């Protein structure tokens, strides 16, 4: 399969091919929303070809990507080498997280979880891409459990998800002591319904103190700045 190389907004490059989901708005916006502290140990859960991990890259962060699809992980490893970075690309199934990473070993998790229920109809992705976008190989509950296991108490996780399934996400997180602390909805423009939601939670956090941030509008200077189109 021919590879392509995408220039990311932060100047790094990403190797891709048509077998796997390519760089999209979700990863770009989640990388801008996430805020790991300096020196944090970060896990990109289900990292695919590594777009989100590369977008989030800072020299002080210790980033690990976990991915079940070997081909996607190989592309991520090539991108790491292309950019001369120090990251860990780990092959494995997040449902077996206890055998892959130590308990409480991460300060921050980033994840673009499966959007679609395995029984989704017309909105379901093509079969070759269902691993990344439909909960065939793992459920939302599996994702939440993996996040909770690897996060230290007080650690945080950030997700991008579909607004119509937001309650499903929050329910799954709350069952494993991940309390939502920040929400931000993404809209095409001020009069449009949201097309995505960004959520950050804290392990062991209380149910109080949820911050709903101002909406992020695609038709805005802030959005263009995230994409590196404005300074």
Coordinates of N, CA and C in Angstrom, one line a residue:
X1 N 0.9 -1.2 0.0 CA 0.0 0.0 0.0 C 0.9 1.2 0.0
X2 N 0.7 2.2 -1.0 CA 1.5 3.4 -1.0 C 1.4 4.2 0.3
X3 N 2.5 4.7 0.7 CA 2.4 5.6 1.9 C 2.4 7.0 1.5
X4 N 1.8 7.9 2.3 CA 1.8 9.3 2.2 C 2.4 9.9 3.5
X5 N 2.9 11.1 3.4 CA 3.5 11.8 4.5 C 2.7 13.1 4.7
X6 N 2.1 13.2 5.9 CA 1.3 14.4 6.2 C 2.2 15.4 7.1
X7 N 2.2 16.6 6.8 CA 2.8 17.6 7.7 C 1.8 18.0 8.7
X8 N 2.2 17.9 10.0 CA 1.3 18.2 11.1 C 1.4 19.7 11.4
X9 N 0.4 20.3 12.1 CA 0.4 21.7 12.5 C 1.6 22.1 13.3
X10 N 2.2 21.1 14.1 CA 3.3 21.4 14.9 C 4.7 21.2 14.2
X11 N 4.6 20.9 12.9 CA 5.9 20.8 12.1 C 6.4 19.4 12.0
X12 N 5.9 18.4 12.8 CA 6.3 17.0 12.7 C 5.6 16.4 11.4
X13 N 6.1 15.2 11.0 CA 5.5 14.5 9.9 C 4.9 13.2 10.4
X14 N 3.9 12.8 9.7 CA 3.1 11.6 10.0 C 3.0 10.7 8.8
X15 N 3.5 9.4 8.9 CA 3.3 8.5 7.8 C 1.9 7.8 7.9
X16 N 1.3 7.7 6.7 CA -0.1 7.1 6.6 C -0.2 6.2 5.4
X17 N -1.2 5.4 5.4 CA -1.6 4.7 4.2 C -3.1 4.5 4.3
X18 N -3.7 4.0 3.2 CA -5.2 4.0 3.1 C -5.8 2.8 3.9
X19 N -5.0 1.9 4.5 CA -5.6 0.8 5.3 C -6.1 1.3 6.6
X20 N -5.6 2.5 7.1 CA -6.0 2.9 8.4 C -6.5 4.3 8.4
X21 N -7.3 4.7 9.4 CA -7.8 6.1 9.5 C -6.7 7.1 9.4
X22 N -6.9 8.1 8.6 CA -5.9 9.1 8.4 C -6.2 10.3 9.3
X23 N -5.2 11.2 9.4 CA -5.3 12.4 10.2 C -6.6 13.1 10.0
X24 N -7.3 13.4 11.1 CA -8.6 14.1 11.0 C -8.7 15.2 12.0
X25 N -9.8 15.9 12.0 CA -10.0 17.0 12.9 C -10.0 16.6 14.3
X26 N -10.5 15.4 14.6 CA -10.7 15.0 16.0 C -9.3 14.9 16.7
X27 N -8.3 14.3 16.1 CA -7.0 14.2 16.7 C -6.4 15.6 16.9
X28 N -6.5 16.5 15.9 CA -6.0 17.8 16.0 C -6.6 18.6 17.2
X29 N -7.9 18.5 17.3 CA -8.6 19.3 18.4 C -8.4 18.7 19.7
X30 N -8.3 17.3 19.8 CA -8.0 16.7 21.1 C -6.6 17.1 21.6
X31 N -5.7 17.1 20.7 CA -4.3 17.4 21.1 C -4.2 18.9 21.6
X32 N -5.0 19.8 21.1 CA -5.1 21.1 21.6 C -5.8 21.3 22.9
X33 N -6.8 20.4 23.1 CA -7.6 20.4 24.3 C -6.9 19.8 25.5
X34 N -6.1 18.7 25.3 CA -5.4 18.0 26.4 C -4.3 18.9 27.0
X35 N -4.1 18.7 28.3 CA -3.2 19.6 29.0 C -2.4 18.8 30.0
X36 N -1.5 17.8 29.6 CA -0.7 17.1 30.5 C 0.3 18.1 31.2
X37 N 0.6 17.9 32.4 CA 1.6 18.7 33.1 C 3.0 18.5 32.6
X38 N 3.9 19.3 33.0 CA 5.3 19.2 32.5 C 5.9 17.9 33.1
X39 N 6.5 17.2 32.2 CA 7.2 15.9 32.6 C 6.3 14.7 32.7
X40 N 5.0 14.9 32.3 CA 4.0 13.8 32.5 C 4.3 12.6 31.7
X41 N 3.9 11.4 32.2 CA 3.9 10.2 31.5 C 2.6 10.0 30.8
X42 N 2.6 10.0 29.5 CA 1.3 10.1 28.7 C 1.1 8.8 27.9
X43 N -0.1 8.3 27.9 CA -0.4 7.1 27.1 C -1.4 7.5 26.1
X44 N -1.1 7.2 24.8 CA -2.1 7.3 23.7 C -2.7 6.0 23.5
X45 N -3.9 5.8 24.0 CA -4.6 4.5 24.1 C -5.3 4.2 22.8
X46 N -4.8 3.2 22.0 CA -5.3 2.9 20.7 C -4.8 3.9 19.7
X47 N -3.5 4.0 19.6 CA -2.9 5.2 19.0 C -2.9 5.1 17.5
X48 N -3.3 4.0 16.9 CA -3.3 3.9 15.4 C -1.9 4.2 14.8
X49 N -1.9 5.1 13.8 CA -0.6 5.4 13.2 C 0.1 6.5 14.0
X50 N -0.4 6.9 15.1 CA 0.3 7.8 16.0 C 0.1 9.3 15.8
X51 N -1.0 9.7 15.1 CA -1.3 11.1 14.8 C -1.4 11.9 16.1
X52 N -2.2 11.4 17.0 CA -2.5 12.1 18.3 C -1.3 12.3 19.1
X53 N -0.5 11.2 19.2 CA 0.7 11.2 20.0 C 1.7 12.2 19.4
X54 N 1.9 12.3 18.1 CA 2.8 13.2 17.5 C 2.3 14.6 17.6
X55 N 1.0 14.8 17.5 CA 0.4 16.2 17.7 C 0.7 16.7 19.1
X56 N 0.6 15.8 20.0 CA 0.7 16.3 21.4 C 2.2 16.4 21.9
X57 N 3.1 16.0 21.0 CA 4.5 15.9 21.4 C 5.1 17.2 22.0
X58 N 5.7 17.0 23.1 CA 6.6 18.1 23.7 C 7.8 17.3 24.2
X59 N 9.0 18.0 24.2 CA 10.2 17.3 24.6 C 10.2 16.8 26.1
X60 N 9.4 17.5 26.9 CA 9.4 17.1 28.3 C 8.4 15.9 28.6
X61 N 7.6 15.5 27.7 CA 6.6 14.5 27.9 C 7.2 13.1 27.6
X62 N 6.8 12.1 28.4 CA 7.2 10.7 28.1 C 6.0 10.0 27.6
X63 N 5.9 9.9 26.2 CA 4.8 9.4 25.5 C 4.9 7.9 25.1
X64 N 3.8 7.2 25.4 CA 3.7 5.8 24.9 C 2.5 5.7 24.1
X65 N 2.5 5.0 23.0 CA 1.4 4.7 22.2 C 1.1 3.2 22.2
X66 N -0.1 2.8 22.5 CA -0.5 1.4 22.5 C -1.5 1.1 21.4
X67 N -1.2 0.1 20.6 CA -2.1 -0.2 19.4 C -2.1 -1.7 19.1
X68 N -3.3 -2.2 18.8 CA -3.5 -3.6 18.5 C -3.1 -4.0 17.1
X69 N -3.2 -3.0 16.1 CA -3.0 -3.3 14.7 C -1.5 -3.1 14.4
X70 N -0.8 -4.2 14.1 CA 0.6 -4.1 13.9 C 1.0 -3.2 12.7
X71 N 0.3 -3.2 11.7 CA 0.6 -2.4 10.5 C 0.5 -0.9 10.9
X72 N -0.5 -0.5 11.6 CA -0.6 0.9 12.0 C 0.6 1.3 12.9
X73 N 0.9 0.4 13.8 CA 2.0 0.6 14.8 C 3.3 0.7 14.0
X74 N 3.5 0.0 13.0 CA 4.7 0.1 12.2 C 4.9 1.4 11.6
X75 N 3.8 2.0 11.1 CA 3.8 3.3 10.5 C 4.1 4.4 11.6
X76 N 3.6 4.2 12.8 CA 3.9 5.1 13.9 C 5.4 5.0 14.2
X77 N 6.0 3.8 14.3 CA 7.4 3.7 14.5 C 8.2 4.4 13.5
X78 N 7.8 4.3 12.2 CA 8.5 5.0 11.2 C 8.5 6.5 11.3
X79 N 7.3 7.0 11.7 CA 7.2 8.4 12.0 C 8.0 8.9 13.1
X80 N 8.1 8.1 14.2 CA 9.0 8.4 15.3 C 10.4 8.5 14.8
X81 N 10.9 7.6 14.0 CA 12.2 7.6 13.5 C 12.4 8.8 12.5
X82 N 11.5 9.1 11.7 CA 11.5 10.2 10.7 C 11.8 11.5 11.5
X83 N 11.1 11.7 12.6 CA 11.1 12.9 13.3 C 12.3 13.0 14.4
X84 N 13.0 11.9 14.5 CA 14.1 11.8 15.5 C 13.6 12.0 17.0
X85 N 12.5 11.3 17.3 CA 11.9 11.5 18.6 C 12.1 10.3 19.5
X86 N 11.9 10.5 20.8 CA 12.0 9.4 21.7 C 10.5 9.2 22.2
X87 N 9.9 8.1 21.7 CA 8.6 7.7 22.1 C 8.6 6.2 22.2
X88 N 7.6 5.6 22.9 CA 7.5 4.2 22.9 C 6.2 3.8 22.2
X89 N 6.4 2.8 21.2 CA 5.3 2.3 20.4 C 5.1 0.9 20.8
X90 N 4.0 0.6 21.5 CA 3.8 -0.7 22.2 C 2.6 -1.4 21.5
X91 N 2.9 -2.7 21.1 CA 1.9 -3.5 20.4 C 1.1 -4.3 21.5
X92 N -0.2 -4.2 21.4 CA -1.0 -5.0 22.4 C -2.4 -4.6 22.4
X93 N -3.2 -5.4 23.1 CA -4.7 -5.2 23.2 C -5.0 -4.5 24.5
X94 N -5.7 -3.4 24.4 CA -6.0 -2.6 25.6 C -6.8 -3.4 26.6
X95 N -7.5 -4.5 26.2 CA -8.2 -5.3 27.1 C -7.3 -6.2 28.0
X96 N -6.0 -6.2 27.6 CA -5.0 -7.0 28.3 C -4.0 -6.0 29.0
X97 N -4.5 -4.8 29.3 CA -3.7 -3.7 29.8 C -2.8 -4.1 31.0
X98 N -3.4 -5.0 31.9 CA -2.7 -5.4 33.1 C -1.4 -6.2 32.8
X99 N -1.3 -6.8 31.6 CA -0.1 -7.5 31.2 C 0.8 -6.7 30.5
X100 N 0.4 -5.4 30.1 CA 1.2 -4.6 29.2 C 1.9 -3.4 30.0
X101 N 1.2 -2.8 30.9 CA 1.7 -1.6 31.6 C 1.4 -1.8 33.1
X102 N 2.3 -1.2 34.0 CA 2.0 -1.3 35.4 C 0.8 -0.4 35.8
X103 N 0.2 -0.8 36.9 CA -0.9 -0.1 37.5 C -0.5 1.3 37.9
X104 N -1.2 2.3 37.6 CA -0.9 3.7 38.0 C 0.4 4.2 37.4
X105 N 0.8 3.7 36.3 CA 2.1 4.1 35.7 C 2.0 5.4 34.8
X106 N 0.8 5.9 34.6 CA 0.6 7.1 33.7 C 0.0 8.3 34.5
X107 N 0.4 9.5 34.0 CA -0.2 10.7 34.6 C -1.4 11.2 33.7
X108 N -1.3 10.8 32.4 CA -2.3 11.4 31.5 C -2.6 10.4 30.4
X109 N -3.8 10.2 30.0 CA -4.2 9.3 28.9 C -4.9 10.2 27.9
X110 N -4.6 10.0 26.6 CA -5.4 10.6 25.5 C -6.0 9.5 24.7
X111 N -7.2 9.6 24.2 CA -7.9 8.6 23.6 C -9.0 9.1 22.6
X112 N -9.0 8.5 21.4 CA -10.0 8.8 20.5 C -10.8 7.5 20.3
X113 N -11.7 7.2 21.3 CA -12.3 5.8 21.4 C -13.3 5.5 20.3
X114 N -13.7 4.3 20.1 CA -14.7 3.9 19.1 C -15.9 4.7 19.2
X115 N -16.3 5.4 18.1 CA -17.5 6.2 18.2 C -18.8 5.4 18.1
X116 N -18.7 4.3 17.4 CA -19.9 3.6 17.0 C -20.2 2.4 17.8
X117 N -21.4 2.1 18.1 CA -21.8 0.8 18.7 C -21.6 -0.3 17.6
X118 N -21.2 -1.5 18.1 CA -21.0 -2.5 17.1 C -22.2 -2.9 16.3
X119 N -23.4 -2.5 16.7 CA -24.6 -2.7 16.0 C -25.0 -1.5 15.1
X120 N -24.1 -0.5 15.0 CA -24.4 0.7 14.2 C -24.8 0.3 12.7
X121 N -25.6 1.1 12.1 CA -26.1 0.8 10.8 C -25.4 1.6 9.7
X122 N -26.1 2.5 9.2 CA -25.6 3.3 8.0 C -24.4 4.1 8.4
X123 N -24.2 4.5 9.6 CA -23.1 5.4 10.0 C -21.8 4.6 10.3
X124 N -21.9 3.3 10.3 CA -20.7 2.4 10.7 C -19.7 2.5 9.6
X125 N -18.4 2.5 10.0 CA -17.3 2.5 9.0 C -17.2 1.3 8.2
X126 N -16.4 1.4 7.1 CA -16.1 0.2 6.3 C -15.4 -0.9 7.1
X127 N -15.6 -2.2 6.7 CA -15.1 -3.3 7.5 C -13.6 -3.2 7.9
X128 N -12.8 -2.8 7.0 CA -11.3 -2.8 7.2 C -11.0 -1.7 8.3
X129 N -11.9 -0.8 8.6 CA -11.5 0.3 9.5 C -12.3 0.2 10.8
X130 N -13.1 -0.9 11.0 CA -14.0 -1.0 12.2 C -13.2 -1.2 13.5
X131 N -12.0 -1.7 13.4 CA -11.1 -1.8 14.6 C -11.0 -0.5 15.3
X132 N -10.8 0.6 14.5 CA -10.5 1.9 15.0 C -11.8 2.7 15.3
X133 N -12.9 2.4 14.6 CA -14.0 3.3 14.8 C -15.3 2.6 15.3
X134 N -15.3 1.3 15.4 CA -16.5 0.6 15.9 C -16.1 -0.4 17.0
X135 N -16.9 -0.5 18.1 CA -16.4 -1.3 19.2 C -16.6 -2.8 19.0
X136 N -15.8 -3.3 18.0 CA -15.8 -4.7 17.7 C -14.6 -5.3 18.5
X137 N -13.4 -4.8 18.4 CA -12.3 -5.3 19.2 C -12.3 -4.9 20.6
X138 N -13.0 -3.8 21.0 CA -13.1 -3.4 22.4 C -14.4 -2.6 22.5
X139 N -14.9 -2.5 23.7 CA -16.0 -1.7 24.0 C -15.6 -0.4 24.7
X140 N -16.5 0.5 24.9 CA -16.2 1.8 25.6 C -15.9 1.4 27.0
X141 N -16.5 0.4 27.6 CA -16.2 0.0 29.0 C -14.8 -0.5 29.1
X142 N -14.3 -1.2 28.0 CA -12.9 -1.7 28.0 C -12.0 -0.5 28.0
X143 N -12.3 0.5 27.2 CA -11.4 1.7 27.2 C -11.4 2.4 28.5
X144 N -12.5 2.5 29.2 CA -12.6 3.2 30.5 C -11.8 2.4 31.5
X145 N -11.9 1.1 31.5 CA -11.2 0.2 32.5 C -9.7 0.3 32.2
X146 N -9.2 0.3 31.0 CA -7.8 0.5 30.7 C -7.3 1.8 31.2
X147 N -8.0 2.9 30.9 CA -7.6 4.2 31.4 C -7.5 4.2 32.9
X148 N -8.5 3.7 33.6 CA -8.5 3.8 35.1 C -7.3 2.9 35.6
X149 N -7.0 1.8 35.0 CA -5.9 1.0 35.5 C -4.6 1.7 35.4
X150 N -4.3 2.3 34.3 CA -2.9 2.8 34.1 C -2.8 4.2 34.7
X151 N -3.9 4.9 35.0 CA -3.7 6.2 35.6 C -3.5 6.1 37.1
X152 N -2.6 7.0 37.6 CA -2.4 7.2 39.0 C -3.6 7.9 39.6
X153 N -3.8 7.8 40.9 CA -4.9 8.6 41.5 C -4.6 10.1 41.3
X154 N -5.6 10.8 40.8 CA -5.3 12.2 40.5 C -4.9 12.4 39.0
X155 N -4.6 11.4 38.3 CA -4.2 11.5 36.9 C -5.5 11.8 36.1
X156 N -5.2 12.2 34.8 CA -6.3 12.7 34.0 C -6.3 12.0 32.6
X157 N -7.5 12.0 32.0 CA -7.6 11.4 30.7 C -8.5 12.3 29.8
X158 N -8.2 12.5 28.6 CA -8.9 13.3 27.7 C -9.4 12.5 26.4
X159 N -10.6 12.8 26.0 CA -11.3 12.1 25.0 C -11.9 13.0 24.0
X160 N -12.1 12.5 22.7 CA -13.0 13.2 21.8 C -14.1 12.2 21.4
X161 N -15.3 12.7 21.4 CA -16.4 11.7 21.2 C -17.6 12.4 20.5
X162 N -18.6 11.6 20.2 CA -19.8 12.2 19.5 C -20.8 12.7 20.6
X163 N -21.3 13.8 20.4 CA -22.2 14.4 21.4 C -23.4 13.5 21.7
X164 N -24.0 12.8 20.7 CA -25.2 12.0 21.0 C -24.9 10.8 21.8
X165 N -23.6 10.4 22.0 CA -23.2 9.3 22.8 C -22.5 9.8 24.1
X166 N -22.5 11.1 24.4 CA -21.8 11.6 25.5 C -22.2 10.9 26.8
X167 N -23.5 10.7 27.0 CA -23.9 10.1 28.3 C -23.3 8.6 28.4
X168 N -23.2 7.9 27.3 CA -22.6 6.6 27.3 C -21.2 6.6 27.8
X169 N -20.4 7.6 27.3 CA -19.0 7.8 27.7 C -18.9 8.1 29.1
X170 N -19.7 9.1 29.6 CA -19.6 9.5 31.0 C -20.0 8.4 32.0
X171 N -21.0 7.7 31.6 CA -21.4 6.5 32.4 C -20.3 5.5 32.6
X172 N -19.7 5.2 31.4 CA -18.6 4.2 31.5 C -17.4 4.7 32.3
X173 N -17.1 6.0 32.2 CA -16.0 6.6 33.0 C -16.3 6.6 34.5
X174 N -17.6 7.0 34.8 CA -17.9 7.1 36.2 C -17.9 5.8 36.9
X175 N -18.1 4.7 36.2 CA -18.1 3.4 36.9 C -16.7 2.9 37.3
X176 N -15.7 3.6 36.8 CA -14.3 3.2 37.1 C -13.6 4.4 37.8
X177 N -14.4 5.3 38.4 CA -13.8 6.4 39.3 C -13.1 7.5 38.4
X178 N -13.6 7.7 37.2 CA -13.1 8.7 36.4 C -14.2 9.8 36.3
X179 N -14.0 10.9 37.0 CA -15.0 11.9 37.1 C -14.7 13.0 36.0
X180 N -15.8 13.4 35.3 CA -15.6 14.5 34.3 C -15.3 15.8 34.9
X181 N -14.3 16.5 34.4 CA -13.9 17.8 35.0 C -14.0 19.0 34.0
X182 N -13.8 18.6 32.7 CA -13.9 19.6 31.6 C -14.7 19.1 30.4
X183 N -15.5 19.9 29.8 CA -16.2 19.6 28.6 C -16.1 20.7 27.6
X184 N -16.0 20.4 26.4 CA -16.0 21.5 25.4 C -16.6 20.9 24.1
X185 N -17.7 21.6 23.6 CA -18.4 21.2 22.4 C -17.8 21.9 21.2
X186 N -17.7 21.1 20.1 CA -17.2 21.7 18.8 C -18.4 21.9 17.9
X187 N -18.5 23.1 17.3 CA -19.6 23.4 16.4 C -19.0 24.0 15.1
X188 N -19.7 23.8 14.0 CA -19.3 24.4 12.8 C -19.4 25.9 12.9
X189 N -20.5 26.4 13.4 CA -20.7 27.8 13.7 C -21.6 27.9 14.9
X190 N -21.8 29.2 15.3 CA -22.6 29.4 16.6 C -24.0 28.9 16.5
X191 N -24.6 28.8 15.3 CA -26.0 28.4 15.2 C -26.1 26.9 15.0
X192 N -25.0 26.2 14.8 CA -25.1 24.8 14.5 C -25.0 23.9 15.7
X193 N -25.6 22.7 15.6 CA -25.5 21.7 16.7 C -24.1 21.2 16.8
X194 N -23.6 20.8 18.0 CA -22.3 20.3 18.1 C -22.0 19.1 17.2
X195 N -20.8 19.0 16.7 CA -20.4 17.8 15.9 C -19.5 16.9 16.7
X196 N -18.9 17.4 17.7 CA -18.0 16.6 18.6 C -17.9 17.2 20.0
X197 N -17.5 16.4 20.9 CA -17.3 16.9 22.3 C -16.0 16.4 22.8
X198 N -15.3 17.3 23.4 CA -14.0 17.1 24.1 C -14.2 16.9 25.6
X199 N -13.7 15.9 26.2 CA -14.0 15.7 27.6 C -12.7 15.3 28.3
X200 N -12.5 15.9 29.5 CA -11.3 15.5 30.3 C -11.9 15.1 31.7
X201 N -11.3 14.0 32.2 CA -11.7 13.5 33.5 C -10.5 13.3 34.4
X202 N -10.8 13.1 35.7 CA -9.8 12.9 36.7 C -10.0 11.7 37.5
X203 N -9.0 10.8 37.7 CA -9.2 9.6 38.4 C -9.3 9.9 39.9
X204 N -10.4 9.5 40.5 CA -10.7 9.7 41.9 C -11.2 11.1 42.2
X205 N -11.6 11.9 41.2 CA -12.1 13.2 41.4 C -13.6 13.1 41.9
X206 N -14.0 14.2 42.6 CA -15.4 14.3 43.1 C -16.3 14.6 41.9
X207 N -17.6 14.4 42.2 CA -18.6 14.7 41.2 C -18.9 16.2 41.0
X208 N -18.3 17.0 41.8 CA -18.5 18.4 41.7 C -17.4 19.1 40.9
X209 N -17.7 20.3 40.4 CA -16.7 21.1 39.8 C -16.5 20.8 38.3
X210 N -17.5 20.4 37.6 CA -17.4 20.2 36.2 C -17.4 21.6 35.5
X211 N -16.4 21.8 34.6 CA -16.3 23.1 33.9 C -16.7 22.8 32.4
X212 N -17.8 23.5 32.0 CA -18.2 23.5 30.6 C -17.6 24.7 29.9
X213 N -16.6 24.5 29.1 CA -15.9 25.6 28.4 C -16.7 26.2 27.3
X214 N -16.4 27.4 26.9 CA -17.0 28.0 25.7 C -16.9 27.1 24.5
X215 N -17.9 27.1 23.6 CA -17.8 26.2 22.4 C -16.6 26.6 21.5
X216 N -16.1 25.6 20.9 CA -15.0 25.8 19.9 C -15.7 25.8 18.5
X217 N -15.6 26.9 17.8 CA -16.3 27.1 16.5 C -15.2 26.8 15.4
X218 N -15.6 26.0 14.4 CA -14.8 25.7 13.3 C -14.5 27.0 12.5
X219 N -15.5 27.8 12.4 CA -15.4 29.1 11.7 C -15.0 30.1 12.7
X220 N -13.7 30.0 13.2 CA -13.2 31.0 14.1 C -11.7 31.1 14.0
X221 N -11.2 32.2 14.5 CA -9.7 32.4 14.5 C -9.0 31.4 15.4
X222 N -9.7 31.0 16.5 CA -9.0 30.0 17.4 C -8.8 28.7 16.7
X223 N -9.8 28.2 15.9 CA -9.7 27.0 15.2 C -8.6 27.1 14.1
X224 N -8.5 28.2 13.4 CA -7.4 28.4 12.4 C -6.1 28.4 13.1
X225 N -6.0 29.0 14.3 CA -4.7 29.0 15.0 C -4.3 27.6 15.4
X226 N -5.2 26.7 15.8 CA -4.9 25.3 16.2 C -4.3 24.6 15.0
X227 N -4.8 24.9 13.8 CA -4.3 24.3 12.6 C -3.0 25.0 12.1
X228 N -2.6 26.0 12.8 CA -1.4 26.7 12.4 C -1.6 27.6 11.2
X229 N -2.8 28.0 11.0 CA -3.1 28.9 9.9 C -3.1 30.4 10.3
X230 N -3.0 30.7 11.6 CA -2.9 32.0 12.1 C -1.9 32.0 13.3
X231 N -1.3 33.2 13.5 CA -0.4 33.3 14.6 C -1.0 34.3 15.6

